[in-house]
Coordinates of N, CA and C in Angstrom, one line a residue:
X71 N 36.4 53.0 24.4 CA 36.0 51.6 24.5 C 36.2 51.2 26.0
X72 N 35.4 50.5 26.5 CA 34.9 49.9 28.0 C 36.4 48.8 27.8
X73 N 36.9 48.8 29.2 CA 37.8 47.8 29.8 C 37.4 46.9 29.9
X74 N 37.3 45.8 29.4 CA 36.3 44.3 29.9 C 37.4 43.1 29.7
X75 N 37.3 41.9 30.1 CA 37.1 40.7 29.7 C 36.1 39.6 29.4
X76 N 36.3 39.6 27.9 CA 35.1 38.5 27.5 C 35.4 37.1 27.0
X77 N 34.6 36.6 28.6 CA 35.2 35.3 28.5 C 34.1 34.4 28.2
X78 N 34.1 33.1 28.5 CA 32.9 31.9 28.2 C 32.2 32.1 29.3
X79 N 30.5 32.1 29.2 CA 30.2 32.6 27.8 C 29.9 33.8 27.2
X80 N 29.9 34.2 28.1 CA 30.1 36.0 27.7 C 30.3 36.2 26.0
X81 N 31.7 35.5 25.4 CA 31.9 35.2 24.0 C 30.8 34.7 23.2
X82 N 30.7 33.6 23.5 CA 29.7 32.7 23.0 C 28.7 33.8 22.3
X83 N 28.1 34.4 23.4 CA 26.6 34.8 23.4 C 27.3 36.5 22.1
X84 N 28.1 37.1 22.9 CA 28.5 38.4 22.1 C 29.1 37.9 20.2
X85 N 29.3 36.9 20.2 CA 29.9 36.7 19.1 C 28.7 36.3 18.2
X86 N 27.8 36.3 18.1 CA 26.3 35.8 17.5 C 25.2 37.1 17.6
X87 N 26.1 38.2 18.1 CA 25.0 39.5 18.1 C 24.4 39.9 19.2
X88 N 24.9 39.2 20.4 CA 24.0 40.0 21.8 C 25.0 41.2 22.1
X89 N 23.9 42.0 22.7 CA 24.8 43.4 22.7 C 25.3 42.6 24.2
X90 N 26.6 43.7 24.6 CA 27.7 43.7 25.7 C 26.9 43.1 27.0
X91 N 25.9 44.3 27.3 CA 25.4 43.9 29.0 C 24.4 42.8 28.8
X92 N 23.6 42.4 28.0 CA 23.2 41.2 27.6 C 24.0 40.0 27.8
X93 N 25.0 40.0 27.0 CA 26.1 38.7 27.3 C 26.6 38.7 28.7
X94 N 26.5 40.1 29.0 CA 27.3 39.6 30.6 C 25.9 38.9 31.6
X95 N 24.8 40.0 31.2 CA 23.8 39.4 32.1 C 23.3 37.8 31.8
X96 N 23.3 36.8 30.8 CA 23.4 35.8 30.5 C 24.9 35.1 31.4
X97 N 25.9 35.8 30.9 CA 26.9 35.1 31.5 C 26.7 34.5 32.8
X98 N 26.1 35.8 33.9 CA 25.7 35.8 35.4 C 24.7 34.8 35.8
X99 N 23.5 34.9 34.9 CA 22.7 34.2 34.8 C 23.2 32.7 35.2
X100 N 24.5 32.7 34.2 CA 24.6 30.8 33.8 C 25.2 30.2 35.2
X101 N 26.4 31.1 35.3 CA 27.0 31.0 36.6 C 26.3 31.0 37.9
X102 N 25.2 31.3 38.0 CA 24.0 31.2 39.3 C 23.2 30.1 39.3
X103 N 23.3 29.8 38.0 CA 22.0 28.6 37.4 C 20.7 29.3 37.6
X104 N 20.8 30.1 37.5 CA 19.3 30.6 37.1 C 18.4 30.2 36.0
X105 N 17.2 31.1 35.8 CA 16.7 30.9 34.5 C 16.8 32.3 33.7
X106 N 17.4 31.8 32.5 CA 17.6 33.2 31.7 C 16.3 33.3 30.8
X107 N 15.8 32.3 30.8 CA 14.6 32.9 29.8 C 13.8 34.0 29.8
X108 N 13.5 34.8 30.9 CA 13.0 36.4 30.9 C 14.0 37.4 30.6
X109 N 15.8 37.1 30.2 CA 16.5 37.8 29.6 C 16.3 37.4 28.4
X110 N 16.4 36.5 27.8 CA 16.7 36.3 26.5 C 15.2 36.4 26.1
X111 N 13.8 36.7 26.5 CA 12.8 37.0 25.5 C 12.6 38.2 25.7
X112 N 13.4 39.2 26.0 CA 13.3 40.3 26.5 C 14.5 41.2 24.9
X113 N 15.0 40.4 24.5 CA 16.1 40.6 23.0 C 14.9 40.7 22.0
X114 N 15.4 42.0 21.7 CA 14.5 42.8 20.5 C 14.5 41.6 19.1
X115 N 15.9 41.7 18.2 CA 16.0 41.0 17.4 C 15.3 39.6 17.2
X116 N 15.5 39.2 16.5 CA 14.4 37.5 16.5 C 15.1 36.3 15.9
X117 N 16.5 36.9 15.4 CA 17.4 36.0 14.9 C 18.4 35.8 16.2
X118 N 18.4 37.0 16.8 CA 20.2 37.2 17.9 C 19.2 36.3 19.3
X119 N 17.7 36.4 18.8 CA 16.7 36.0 20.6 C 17.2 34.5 19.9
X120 N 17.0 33.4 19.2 CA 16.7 32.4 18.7 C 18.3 31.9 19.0
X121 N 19.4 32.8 18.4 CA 20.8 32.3 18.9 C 21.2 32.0 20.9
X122 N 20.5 33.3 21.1 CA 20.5 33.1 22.3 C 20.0 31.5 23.3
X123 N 18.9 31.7 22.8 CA 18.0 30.5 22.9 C 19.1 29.6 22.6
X124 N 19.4 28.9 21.5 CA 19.9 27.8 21.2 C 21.2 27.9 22.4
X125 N 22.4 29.0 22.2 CA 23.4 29.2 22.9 C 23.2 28.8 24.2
X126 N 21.7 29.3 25.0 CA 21.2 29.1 26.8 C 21.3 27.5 27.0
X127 N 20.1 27.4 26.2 CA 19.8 25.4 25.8 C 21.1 24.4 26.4
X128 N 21.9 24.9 25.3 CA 23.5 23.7 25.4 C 23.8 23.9 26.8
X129 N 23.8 25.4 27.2 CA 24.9 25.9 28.4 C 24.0 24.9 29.4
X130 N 22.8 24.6 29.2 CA 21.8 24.3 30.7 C 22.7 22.9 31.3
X131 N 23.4 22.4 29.9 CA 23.5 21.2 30.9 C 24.9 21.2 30.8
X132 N 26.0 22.5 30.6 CA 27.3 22.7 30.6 C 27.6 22.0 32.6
X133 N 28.5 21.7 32.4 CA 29.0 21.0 33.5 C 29.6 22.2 34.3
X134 N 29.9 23.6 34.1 CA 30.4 24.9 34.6 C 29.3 25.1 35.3
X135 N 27.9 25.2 34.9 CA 26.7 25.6 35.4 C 26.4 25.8 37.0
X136 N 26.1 26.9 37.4 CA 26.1 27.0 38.8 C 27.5 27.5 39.8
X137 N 28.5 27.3 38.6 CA 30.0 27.5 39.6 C 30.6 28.5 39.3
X138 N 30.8 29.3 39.9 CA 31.0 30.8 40.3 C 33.0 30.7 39.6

């Protein structure tokens, strides 16, 4: 098993079914303020893509947004 810490939101996203580098790559994502939406429609599943979605949505206007 891989050494990691999984933090917010890394959790968030992994606890609803996104595989490992997915959550981190969203995590990265949030933390840059980027746009994750070419990651998260790029999620096979259609239930874990829709969690995602909802999970990205909230984070956009998370007040952490953009801060490293």
């Amino acid at each position: 098993m891989p050494d990691f810490k999984v933090g917010f939101p890394d959790g968030q996203y992994m606890a609803h079914g996104v595989d490992t580098d997915t959550a981190r790559e969203l995590s990265d994502i949030f933390r840059r303020g980027d746009d994750p939406q070419p990651i998260i429609d790029a999620i096979e599943d259609e239930e874990v893509r829709e969690v995602a979605q909802r999970i990205s949505d909230r984070l956009a206007t998370h007040s952490a947004r953009g801060q490293g």
